[in-house]
Short mmCIF file of C-alpha atoms in Angstrom, two decimals:
data_model
loop_
_atom_site.label_atom_id
_atom_site.label_comp_id
_atom_site.label_asym_id
_atom_site.label_seq_id
_atom_site.Cartn_x
_atom_site.Cartn_y
_atom_site.Cartn_z
CA UNK A 567 150.30 115.29 93.95
CA UNK A 568 146.93 116.96 94.52
CA UNK A 569 146.03 119.11 91.52
CA UNK A 570 142.31 119.79 91.89
CA UNK A 571 139.39 119.29 94.24
CA UNK A 572 135.82 119.09 92.96
CA UNK A 573 133.16 119.73 95.58
CA UNK A 574 129.46 119.16 95.62
CA UNK A 575 127.95 122.12 97.51
CA UNK A 576 124.81 121.43 99.56
CA UNK A 577 125.45 118.73 102.14
CA UNK A 578 129.17 118.69 101.33
CA UNK A 579 130.44 122.18 102.06
CA UNK A 580 127.33 123.00 104.07
CA UNK A 581 125.46 121.07 106.78
CA UNK A 582 122.21 121.61 104.83
CA UNK A 583 121.49 119.00 102.16
CA UNK A 584 119.13 121.28 100.22
CA UNK A 585 119.73 124.80 98.88
CA UNK A 586 118.47 127.67 101.02
CA UNK A 587 116.87 130.21 98.71
CA UNK A 588 115.89 133.22 100.81
CA UNK A 589 113.71 134.38 97.91
CA UNK A 590 111.32 131.46 98.59
CA UNK A 591 110.80 132.66 102.15
CA UNK A 592 110.12 136.17 100.89
CA UNK A 593 107.61 134.67 98.46
CA UNK A 594 105.73 133.18 101.42
CA UNK A 595 106.96 129.58 101.38
CA UNK A 596 107.97 128.91 104.96
CA UNK A 597 111.18 126.85 105.25
CA UNK A 598 111.73 127.15 101.51
CA UNK A 599 112.71 123.91 99.80
CA UNK A 600 112.32 122.04 103.09
CA UNK A 601 108.59 122.76 103.01
CA UNK A 602 106.81 119.52 101.91
CA UNK A 603 104.68 121.66 99.59
CA UNK A 604 107.77 122.49 97.52
CA UNK A 605 108.63 118.89 96.69
CA UNK A 606 104.97 118.12 95.99
CA UNK A 607 104.77 120.99 93.51
CA UNK A 608 108.05 119.95 91.89
CA UNK A 609 106.93 116.33 91.52
CA UNK A 610 103.64 117.37 89.93
CA UNK A 611 105.43 119.66 87.47
CA UNK A 612 107.96 116.95 86.60
CA UNK A 613 105.18 114.48 85.78
CA UNK A 614 103.06 117.00 83.87
CA UNK A 615 105.90 118.16 81.62
CA UNK A 616 108.10 115.07 81.61
CA UNK A 617 110.98 116.90 83.25
CA UNK A 618 113.98 115.66 85.16
CA UNK A 619 113.44 116.43 88.86
CA UNK A 620 116.25 118.98 89.17
CA UNK A 621 114.79 121.05 86.32
CA UNK A 622 111.31 120.79 87.83
CA UNK A 623 112.64 122.09 91.15
CA UNK A 624 114.25 125.11 89.51
CA UNK A 625 111.09 125.92 87.55
CA UNK A 626 109.00 125.51 90.71
CA UNK A 627 111.14 128.12 92.43
CA UNK A 628 110.56 130.54 89.56
CA UNK A 629 106.81 129.82 89.56
CA UNK A 630 106.51 130.47 93.31
CA UNK A 631 108.50 133.69 93.13
CA UNK A 632 106.63 134.96 90.06
CA UNK A 633 103.34 134.05 91.74
CA UNK A 634 104.25 136.24 94.70
CA UNK A 635 104.89 139.19 92.40
CA UNK A 636 108.62 139.24 93.04
CA UNK A 637 111.10 139.79 90.21
CA UNK A 638 113.41 136.87 89.50
CA UNK A 639 116.50 138.99 88.91
CA UNK A 640 119.99 137.61 89.50
CA UNK A 641 120.19 139.71 92.64
CA UNK A 642 116.96 138.28 94.05
CA UNK A 643 117.85 134.70 93.12
CA UNK A 644 121.10 135.09 95.08
CA UNK A 645 119.51 136.52 98.23
CA UNK A 646 120.96 134.85 101.30
CA UNK A 647 123.86 133.23 99.45
CA UNK A 648 126.35 135.30 101.45
CA UNK A 649 124.81 134.12 104.73
CA UNK A 650 125.15 130.37 104.30
CA UNK A 651 126.48 128.25 107.15
CA UNK A 652 129.38 125.96 106.26
CA UNK A 653 130.87 122.83 107.74
CA UNK A 654 133.78 123.52 110.12
CA UNK A 655 136.96 124.77 108.46
CA UNK A 656 135.67 125.05 104.88
CA UNK A 657 137.02 128.53 104.18
CA UNK A 658 140.51 127.82 105.57
CA UNK A 659 140.57 124.47 103.72
CA UNK A 660 139.79 125.99 100.32
CA UNK A 661 141.97 129.06 100.89
CA UNK A 662 144.96 126.93 101.86
CA UNK A 663 144.58 124.73 98.79
CA UNK A 664 144.29 127.77 96.54
CA UNK A 665 147.50 129.20 98.03
CA UNK A 666 149.22 125.88 97.33
CA UNK A 667 148.21 126.11 93.66
CA UNK A 668 145.49 123.46 93.90
CA UNK A 669 142.39 124.26 91.87
CA UNK A 670 139.02 124.26 93.64
CA UNK A 671 135.88 123.57 91.62
CA UNK A 672 132.23 123.50 92.68
CA UNK A 673 130.03 121.08 90.74
CA UNK A 674 126.42 121.49 91.84
CA UNK A 675 122.84 121.13 90.67
CA UNK A 676 122.11 124.48 92.34
CA UNK A 677 121.82 127.83 90.59
CA UNK A 678 125.13 129.24 89.38
CA UNK A 679 123.97 132.83 89.95
CA UNK A 680 123.42 131.94 93.61
CA UNK A 681 126.65 130.01 94.10
CA UNK A 682 128.72 132.81 92.60
CA UNK A 683 127.67 135.03 95.53
CA UNK A 684 128.68 132.60 98.26
CA UNK A 685 131.62 133.08 100.61
CA UNK A 686 133.58 130.27 98.96
CA UNK A 687 133.24 131.49 95.37
CA UNK A 688 136.50 133.55 95.45
CA UNK A 689 138.46 130.37 96.23
CA UNK A 690 137.13 128.55 93.16
CA UNK A 691 138.77 128.21 89.78
CA UNK A 692 135.30 127.69 88.29
CA UNK A 693 131.75 126.97 89.40
CA UNK A 694 129.79 124.49 87.31
CA UNK A 695 126.08 124.56 88.10
CA UNK A 696 122.61 125.01 86.65
CA UNK A 697 122.21 128.24 84.69
CA UNK A 698 119.05 130.24 84.19
CA UNK A 699 117.69 131.90 81.08
CA UNK A 700 116.86 135.60 81.42
CA UNK A 701 114.58 137.81 79.37
CA UNK A 702 115.27 141.35 78.18
CA UNK A 703 114.14 142.77 81.53
CA UNK A 704 116.72 140.72 83.40
CA UNK A 705 114.26 138.25 84.92
CA UNK A 706 114.79 134.48 84.94
CA UNK A 707 112.12 132.78 82.83
CA UNK A 708 113.50 129.25 82.55
CA UNK A 709 116.59 127.07 82.49
CA UNK A 710 119.49 127.13 80.05
CA UNK A 711 121.60 124.32 81.53
CA UNK A 712 120.43 121.91 84.22
CA UNK A 713 123.25 120.21 86.10
CA UNK A 714 121.64 116.81 86.45
CA UNK A 715 123.32 113.84 88.09
CA UNK A 716 124.46 112.51 84.70
CA UNK A 717 125.48 115.98 83.50
CA UNK A 718 127.85 116.23 86.47
CA UNK A 719 129.78 113.25 85.14
CA UNK A 720 129.98 114.81 81.67
CA UNK A 721 131.20 118.11 83.11
CA UNK A 722 134.05 116.31 84.84
CA UNK A 723 135.55 115.68 81.40
CA UNK A 724 135.94 119.44 80.94
CA UNK A 725 137.55 119.78 84.35
CA UNK A 726 139.94 116.86 83.72
CA UNK A 727 140.91 118.41 80.39
CA UNK A 728 141.61 121.74 82.10
CA UNK A 729 143.63 120.14 84.90
CA UNK A 730 145.47 117.36 83.05
CA UNK A 731 145.02 118.16 79.36
CA UNK A 732 143.04 114.96 78.88
CA UNK A 733 139.29 114.48 79.34
CA UNK A 734 139.86 110.98 80.67
CA UNK A 735 142.73 111.64 83.06
CA UNK A 736 141.61 112.40 86.63
CA UNK A 737 144.96 111.73 88.27
CA UNK A 738 145.66 114.17 91.09
CA UNK A 739 141.94 114.99 91.37
CA UNK A 740 139.67 114.45 94.38
CA UNK A 741 135.88 114.53 94.27
CA UNK A 742 134.19 115.34 97.59
CA UNK A 743 130.47 114.61 97.92
CA UNK A 744 127.91 113.56 100.50
CA UNK A 745 125.63 110.93 99.00
CA UNK A 746 123.97 108.99 96.16
CA UNK A 747 123.47 112.05 93.96
CA UNK A 748 127.26 112.11 93.58
CA UNK A 749 127.44 108.49 92.38
CA UNK A 750 127.82 109.10 88.63
CA UNK A 751 130.48 111.74 89.20
CA UNK A 752 132.36 109.47 91.59
CA UNK A 753 132.18 106.58 89.14
CA UNK A 754 133.82 108.73 86.47
CA UNK A 755 136.55 109.95 88.82
CA UNK A 756 137.26 106.44 90.07
CA UNK A 757 137.40 104.96 86.56
CA UNK A 758 139.90 107.55 85.38
CA UNK A 759 142.52 107.64 88.10
CA UNK A 760 141.10 110.05 90.67
CA UNK A 761 139.98 109.60 94.28
CA UNK A 762 136.57 110.03 95.94
CA UNK A 763 135.79 111.21 99.45
CA UNK A 764 132.37 111.04 101.08
CA UNK A 765 131.82 113.42 103.99
CA UNK A 766 129.19 112.66 106.61
CA UNK A 767 127.69 114.01 109.82
CA UNK A 768 126.42 110.61 110.92
CA UNK A 769 128.59 107.58 110.16
CA UNK A 770 125.51 105.39 110.64
CA UNK A 771 123.39 107.44 108.26
CA UNK A 772 121.70 106.15 105.10
CA UNK A 773 124.08 107.95 102.75
CA UNK A 774 127.12 106.21 104.20
CA UNK A 775 125.43 102.80 104.08
CA UNK A 776 124.28 103.27 100.48
CA UNK A 777 127.61 104.56 99.23
CA UNK A 778 129.64 101.82 100.91
CA UNK A 779 127.81 99.32 98.70
CA UNK A 780 128.88 101.07 95.49
CA UNK A 781 132.61 100.55 95.93
CA UNK A 782 133.44 103.93 94.40
CA UNK A 783 134.29 105.83 97.58
CA UNK A 784 137.94 105.74 98.62
CA UNK A 785 137.53 107.50 101.97
CA UNK A 786 134.61 108.10 104.34
CA UNK A 787 135.32 110.99 106.70
CA UNK A 788 133.58 113.33 109.12
CA UNK A 789 132.44 116.61 107.49
CA UNK A 790 135.23 118.46 109.27
CA UNK A 791 137.48 120.56 107.03
CA UNK A 792 139.56 122.01 109.89
CA UNK A 793 143.34 121.86 109.99
CA UNK A 794 144.41 118.54 111.47
CA UNK A 795 141.17 116.74 110.64
CA UNK A 796 141.19 113.44 108.74
CA UNK A 797 139.91 115.22 105.63
CA UNK A 798 142.63 117.87 105.88
CA UNK A 799 145.33 115.24 106.21
CA UNK A 800 144.01 113.33 103.19
CA UNK A 801 143.85 116.32 100.88
CA UNK A 802 146.04 119.15 102.17
CA UNK A 803 148.69 117.03 103.85
#
């Protein structure tokens, strides 16, 4: 019996494999995180301060926005979250599961304040993601929790405990991701009785090839969440 679904967000629920922060565009960085300058800045910051890359990316966003004289309020961080494009059928998929009593969780390295304003947030039991630290004026000045690749696996213990009353029991749980950044999470799910699904847009893509070698993925399916699709049949029935 399906009890819970844990989704990565970018690249899994959406066709975009990187977050789309509208605030970066407003700060003058064309194409946002897809701009090569963004990754260059993040890499430099990571090396200078000895940071994990996900934390460096978050801090780079704040630096760019502050540098443009824009306030990093929760509202500004979440700009554009309600306009995201999703893979086919995502809303119906999550809504149907929720109506059946299945718990939906998002587990993402993205900003929680952003994800909470997305279209799919109301269908989620909880959203586990990176959280920002705010000052007295309500502006983000740093990170409180960074949802790194390894932290995702640790967070799954909390979800398993909530779903099954045991941190090491993932029975009835599916993890849906799109690539190597989901590996640690999938390893945990697989080792503790759950199932993993990798969604793809190109069956011949690098992500599929890399993840086939790991042996942790139970099903490889097209990123189609519509009723009647292979993914729907696997999860919803």
